[in-house]
Short mmCIF file of N, CA and C in Angstrom, two decimals:
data_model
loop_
_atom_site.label_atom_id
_atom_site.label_comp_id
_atom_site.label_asym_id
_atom_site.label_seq_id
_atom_site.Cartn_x
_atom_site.Cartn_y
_atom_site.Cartn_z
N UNK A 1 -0.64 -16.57 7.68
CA UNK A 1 -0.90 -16.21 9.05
C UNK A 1 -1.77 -14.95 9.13
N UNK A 2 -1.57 -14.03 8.41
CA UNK A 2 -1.99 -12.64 8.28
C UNK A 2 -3.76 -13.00 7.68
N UNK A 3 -3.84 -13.97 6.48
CA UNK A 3 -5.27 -14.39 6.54
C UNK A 3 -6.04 -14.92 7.40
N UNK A 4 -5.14 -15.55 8.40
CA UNK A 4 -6.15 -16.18 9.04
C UNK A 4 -6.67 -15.83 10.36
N UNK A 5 -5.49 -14.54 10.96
CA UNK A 5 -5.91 -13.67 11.86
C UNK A 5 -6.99 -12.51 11.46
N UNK A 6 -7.06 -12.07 9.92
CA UNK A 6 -8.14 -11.20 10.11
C UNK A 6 -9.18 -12.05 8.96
N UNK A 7 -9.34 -13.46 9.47
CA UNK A 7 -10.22 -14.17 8.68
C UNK A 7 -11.93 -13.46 9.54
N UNK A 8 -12.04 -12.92 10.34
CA UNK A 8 -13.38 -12.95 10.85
C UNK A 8 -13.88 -11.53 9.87
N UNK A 9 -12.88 -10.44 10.30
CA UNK A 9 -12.40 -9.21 9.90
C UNK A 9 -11.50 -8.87 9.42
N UNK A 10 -11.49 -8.99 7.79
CA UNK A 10 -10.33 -8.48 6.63
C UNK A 10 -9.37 -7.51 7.15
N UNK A 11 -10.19 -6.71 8.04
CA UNK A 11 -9.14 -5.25 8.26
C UNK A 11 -9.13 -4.88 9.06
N UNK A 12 -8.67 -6.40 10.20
CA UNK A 12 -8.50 -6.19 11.84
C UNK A 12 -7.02 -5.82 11.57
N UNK A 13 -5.94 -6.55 11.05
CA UNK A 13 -4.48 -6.12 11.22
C UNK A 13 -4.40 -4.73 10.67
N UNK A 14 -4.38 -4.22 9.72
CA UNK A 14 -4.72 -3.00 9.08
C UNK A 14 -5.38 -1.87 10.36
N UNK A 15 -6.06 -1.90 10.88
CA UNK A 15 -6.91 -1.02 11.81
C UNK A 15 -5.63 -1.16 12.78
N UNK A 16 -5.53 -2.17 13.37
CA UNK A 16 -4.76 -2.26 14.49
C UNK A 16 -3.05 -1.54 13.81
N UNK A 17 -2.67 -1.49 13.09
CA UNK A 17 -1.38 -0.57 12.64
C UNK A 17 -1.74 0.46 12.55
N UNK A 18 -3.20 1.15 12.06
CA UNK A 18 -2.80 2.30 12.11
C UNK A 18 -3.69 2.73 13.26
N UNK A 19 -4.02 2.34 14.10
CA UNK A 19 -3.82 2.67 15.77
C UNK A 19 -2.40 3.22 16.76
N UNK A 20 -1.78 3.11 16.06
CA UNK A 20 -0.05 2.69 16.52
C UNK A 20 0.46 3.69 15.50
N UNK A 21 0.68 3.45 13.98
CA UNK A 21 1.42 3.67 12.80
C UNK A 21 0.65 4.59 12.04
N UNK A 22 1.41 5.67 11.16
CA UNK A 22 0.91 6.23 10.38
C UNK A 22 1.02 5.64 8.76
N UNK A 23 1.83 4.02 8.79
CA UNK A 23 1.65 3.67 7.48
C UNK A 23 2.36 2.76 7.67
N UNK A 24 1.06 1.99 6.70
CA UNK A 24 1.62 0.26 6.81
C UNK A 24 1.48 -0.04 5.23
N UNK A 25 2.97 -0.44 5.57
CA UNK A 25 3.86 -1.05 4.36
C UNK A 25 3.49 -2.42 4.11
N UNK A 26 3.30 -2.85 2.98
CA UNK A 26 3.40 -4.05 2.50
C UNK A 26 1.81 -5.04 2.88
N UNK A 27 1.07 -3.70 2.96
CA UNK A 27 -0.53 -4.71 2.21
C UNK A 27 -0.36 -5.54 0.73
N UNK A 28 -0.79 -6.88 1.46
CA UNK A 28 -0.62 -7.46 0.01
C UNK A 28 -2.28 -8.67 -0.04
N UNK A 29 -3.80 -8.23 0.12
CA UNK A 29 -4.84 -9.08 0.10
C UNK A 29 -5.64 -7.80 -0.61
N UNK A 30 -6.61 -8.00 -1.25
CA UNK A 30 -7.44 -7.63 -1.65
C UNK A 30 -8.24 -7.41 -0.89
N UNK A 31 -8.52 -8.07 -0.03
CA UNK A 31 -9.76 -8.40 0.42
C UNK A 31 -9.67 -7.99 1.53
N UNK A 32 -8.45 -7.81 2.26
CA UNK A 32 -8.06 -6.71 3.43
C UNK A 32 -8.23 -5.05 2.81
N UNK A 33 -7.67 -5.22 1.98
CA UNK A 33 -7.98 -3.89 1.29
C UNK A 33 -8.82 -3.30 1.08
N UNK A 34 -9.83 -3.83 0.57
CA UNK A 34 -11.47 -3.55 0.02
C UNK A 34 -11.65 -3.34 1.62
N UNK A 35 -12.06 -3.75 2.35
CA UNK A 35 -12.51 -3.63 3.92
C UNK A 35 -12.18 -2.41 4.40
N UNK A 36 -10.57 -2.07 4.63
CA UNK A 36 -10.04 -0.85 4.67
C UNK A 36 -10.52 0.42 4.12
N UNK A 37 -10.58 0.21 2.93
CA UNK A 37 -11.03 1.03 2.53
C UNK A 37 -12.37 1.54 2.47
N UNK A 38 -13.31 0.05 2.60
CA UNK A 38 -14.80 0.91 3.13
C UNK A 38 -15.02 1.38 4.75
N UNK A 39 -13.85 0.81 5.36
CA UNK A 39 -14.35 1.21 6.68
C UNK A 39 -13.59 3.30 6.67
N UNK A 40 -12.76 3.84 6.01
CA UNK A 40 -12.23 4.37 5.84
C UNK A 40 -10.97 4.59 6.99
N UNK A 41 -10.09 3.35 7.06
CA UNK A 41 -9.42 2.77 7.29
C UNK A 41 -7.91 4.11 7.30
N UNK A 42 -7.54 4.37 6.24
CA UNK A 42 -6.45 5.06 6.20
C UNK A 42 -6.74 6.36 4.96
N UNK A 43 -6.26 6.95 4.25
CA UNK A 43 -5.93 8.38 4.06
C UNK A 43 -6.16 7.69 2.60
N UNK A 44 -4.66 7.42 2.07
CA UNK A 44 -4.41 7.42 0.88
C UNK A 44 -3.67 5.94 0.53
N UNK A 45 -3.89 5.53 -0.40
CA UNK A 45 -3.21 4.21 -0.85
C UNK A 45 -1.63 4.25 -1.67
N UNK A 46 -0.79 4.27 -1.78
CA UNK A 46 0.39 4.49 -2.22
C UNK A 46 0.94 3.24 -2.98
N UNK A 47 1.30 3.14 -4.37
CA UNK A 47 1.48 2.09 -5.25
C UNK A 47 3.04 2.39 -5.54
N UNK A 48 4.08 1.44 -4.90
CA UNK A 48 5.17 2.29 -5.49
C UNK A 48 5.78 0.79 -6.86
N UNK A 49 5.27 1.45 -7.71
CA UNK A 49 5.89 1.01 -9.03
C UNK A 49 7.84 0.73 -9.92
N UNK A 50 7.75 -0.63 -9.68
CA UNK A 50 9.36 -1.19 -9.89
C UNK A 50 8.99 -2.27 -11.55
N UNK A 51 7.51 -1.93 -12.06
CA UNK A 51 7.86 -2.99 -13.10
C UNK A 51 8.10 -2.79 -13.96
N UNK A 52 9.10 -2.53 -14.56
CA UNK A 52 10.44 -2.29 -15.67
C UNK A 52 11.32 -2.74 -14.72
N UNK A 53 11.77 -3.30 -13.92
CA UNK A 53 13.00 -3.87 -13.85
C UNK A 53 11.87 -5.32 -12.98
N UNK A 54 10.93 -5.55 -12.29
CA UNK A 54 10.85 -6.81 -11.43
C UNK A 54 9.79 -7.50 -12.08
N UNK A 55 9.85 -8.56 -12.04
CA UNK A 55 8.45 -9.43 -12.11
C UNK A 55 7.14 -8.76 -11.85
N UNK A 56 5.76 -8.99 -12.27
CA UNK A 56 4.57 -9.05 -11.21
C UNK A 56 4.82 -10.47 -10.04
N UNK A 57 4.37 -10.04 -9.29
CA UNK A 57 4.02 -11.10 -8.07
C UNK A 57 3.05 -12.24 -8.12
N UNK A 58 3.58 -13.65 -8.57
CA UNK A 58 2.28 -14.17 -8.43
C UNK A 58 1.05 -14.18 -7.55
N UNK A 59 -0.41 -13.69 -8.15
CA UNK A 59 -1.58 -14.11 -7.24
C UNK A 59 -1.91 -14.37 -6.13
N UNK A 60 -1.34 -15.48 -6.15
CA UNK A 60 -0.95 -15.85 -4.59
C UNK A 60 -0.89 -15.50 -3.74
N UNK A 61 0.42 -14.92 -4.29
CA UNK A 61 1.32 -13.77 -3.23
C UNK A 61 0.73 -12.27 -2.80
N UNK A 62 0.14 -11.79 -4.15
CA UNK A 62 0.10 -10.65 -4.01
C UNK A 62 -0.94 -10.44 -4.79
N UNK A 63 -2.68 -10.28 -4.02
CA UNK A 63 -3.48 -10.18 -4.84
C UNK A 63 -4.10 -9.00 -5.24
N UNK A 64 -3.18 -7.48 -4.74
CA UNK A 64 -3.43 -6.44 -4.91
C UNK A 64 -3.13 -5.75 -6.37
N UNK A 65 -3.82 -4.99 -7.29
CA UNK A 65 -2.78 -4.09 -8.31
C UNK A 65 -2.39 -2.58 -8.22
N UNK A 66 -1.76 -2.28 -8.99
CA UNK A 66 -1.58 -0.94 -8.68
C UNK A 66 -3.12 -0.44 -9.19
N UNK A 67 -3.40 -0.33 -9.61
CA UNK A 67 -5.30 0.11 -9.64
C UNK A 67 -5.96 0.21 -8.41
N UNK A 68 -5.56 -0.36 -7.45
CA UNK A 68 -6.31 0.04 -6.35
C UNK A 68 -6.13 0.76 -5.64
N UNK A 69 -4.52 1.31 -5.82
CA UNK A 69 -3.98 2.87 -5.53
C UNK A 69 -4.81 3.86 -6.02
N UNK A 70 -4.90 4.77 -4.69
CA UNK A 70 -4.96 6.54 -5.17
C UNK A 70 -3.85 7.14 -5.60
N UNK A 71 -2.91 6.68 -5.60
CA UNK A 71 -1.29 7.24 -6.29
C UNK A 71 -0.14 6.23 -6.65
N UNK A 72 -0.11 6.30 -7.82
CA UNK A 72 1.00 5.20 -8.42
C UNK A 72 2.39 5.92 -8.39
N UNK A 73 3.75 5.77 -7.75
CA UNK A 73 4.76 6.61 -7.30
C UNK A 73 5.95 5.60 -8.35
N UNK A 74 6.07 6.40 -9.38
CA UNK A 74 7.00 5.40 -10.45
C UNK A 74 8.46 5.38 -9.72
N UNK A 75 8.86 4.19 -9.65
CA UNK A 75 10.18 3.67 -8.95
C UNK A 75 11.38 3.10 -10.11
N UNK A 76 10.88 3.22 -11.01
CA UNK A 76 11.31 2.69 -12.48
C UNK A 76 12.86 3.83 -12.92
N UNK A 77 13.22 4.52 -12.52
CA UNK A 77 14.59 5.47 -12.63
C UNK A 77 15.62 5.52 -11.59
N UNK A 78 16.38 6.64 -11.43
CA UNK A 78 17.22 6.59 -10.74
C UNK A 78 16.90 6.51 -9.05
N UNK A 79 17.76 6.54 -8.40
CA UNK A 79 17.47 6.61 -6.95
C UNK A 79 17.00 8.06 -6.24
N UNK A 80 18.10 9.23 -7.43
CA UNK A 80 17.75 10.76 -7.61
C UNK A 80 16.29 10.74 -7.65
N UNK A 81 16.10 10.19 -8.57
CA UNK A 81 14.52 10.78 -9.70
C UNK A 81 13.73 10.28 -8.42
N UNK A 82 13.77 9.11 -7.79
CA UNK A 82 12.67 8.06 -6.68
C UNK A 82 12.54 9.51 -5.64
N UNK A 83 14.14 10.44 -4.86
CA UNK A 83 14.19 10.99 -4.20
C UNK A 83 13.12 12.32 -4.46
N UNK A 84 13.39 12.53 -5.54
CA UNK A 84 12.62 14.11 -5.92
C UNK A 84 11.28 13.47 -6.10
N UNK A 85 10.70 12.27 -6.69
CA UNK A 85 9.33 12.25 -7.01
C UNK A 85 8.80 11.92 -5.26
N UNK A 86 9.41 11.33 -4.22
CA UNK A 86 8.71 10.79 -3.00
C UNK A 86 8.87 12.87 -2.20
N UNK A 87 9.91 13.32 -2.60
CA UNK A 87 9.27 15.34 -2.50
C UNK A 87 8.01 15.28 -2.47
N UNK A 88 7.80 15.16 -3.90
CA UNK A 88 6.73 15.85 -4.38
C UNK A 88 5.88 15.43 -3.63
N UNK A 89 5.54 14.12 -4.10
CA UNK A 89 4.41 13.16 -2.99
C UNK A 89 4.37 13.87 -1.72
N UNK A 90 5.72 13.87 -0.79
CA UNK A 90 5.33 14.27 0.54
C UNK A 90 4.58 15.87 0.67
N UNK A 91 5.36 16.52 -0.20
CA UNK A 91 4.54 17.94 0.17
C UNK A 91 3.44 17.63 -0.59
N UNK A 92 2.42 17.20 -1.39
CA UNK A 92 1.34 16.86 -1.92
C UNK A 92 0.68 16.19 -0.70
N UNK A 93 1.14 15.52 -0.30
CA UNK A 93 0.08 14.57 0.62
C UNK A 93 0.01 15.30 2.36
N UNK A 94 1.13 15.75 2.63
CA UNK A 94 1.14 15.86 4.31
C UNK A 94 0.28 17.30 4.37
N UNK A 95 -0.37 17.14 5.53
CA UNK A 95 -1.54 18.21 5.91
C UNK A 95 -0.19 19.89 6.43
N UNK A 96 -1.30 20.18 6.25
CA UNK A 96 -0.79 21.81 6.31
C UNK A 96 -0.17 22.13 7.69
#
């Protein structure tokens, strides 16, 4: 559904959230992505990393990698460790 509403424009849904939202969860196209990002769409890309414990996503599903993140946020430890590393991130990333 999500392809075929921004089939004209990759990064009509994307634009339109962050009109509204300061962050949209769960981009999963490439090709929405690439768009986004040349239109300069949003800030920063956020990769939050679970593979040591989950599958990759088939293709299909999910044609994004963590490579196309500006920040890979390892999710791979405790719930502690997730808490103190999404700290860091926030005071790293939020404006002054």
């Amino acid at each position: 559904m999500i392809s075929d509403y921004n089939l004209e424009d990759p990064g009509l849904l994307g634009s339109e959230i962050f009109k509204e939202y300061d962050i949209y969860c769960g981009l999963r196209n490439i090709r929405e992505w690439r768009k986004m990002k040349q239109d300069g769409t949003y800030d920063v890309c956020i990769w939050v990393d679970r593979s040591e414990h989950l599958p990759p996503e088939d293709e299909s599903s999910m044609s994004l990698t963590k490579e196309c993140a500006d920040i890979v946020l390892d999710n791979n430890g405790s719930l502690d460790e997730l808490r103190s590393k999404l700290k860091e991130l926030i005071d790293t990333i939020k404006p002054s």
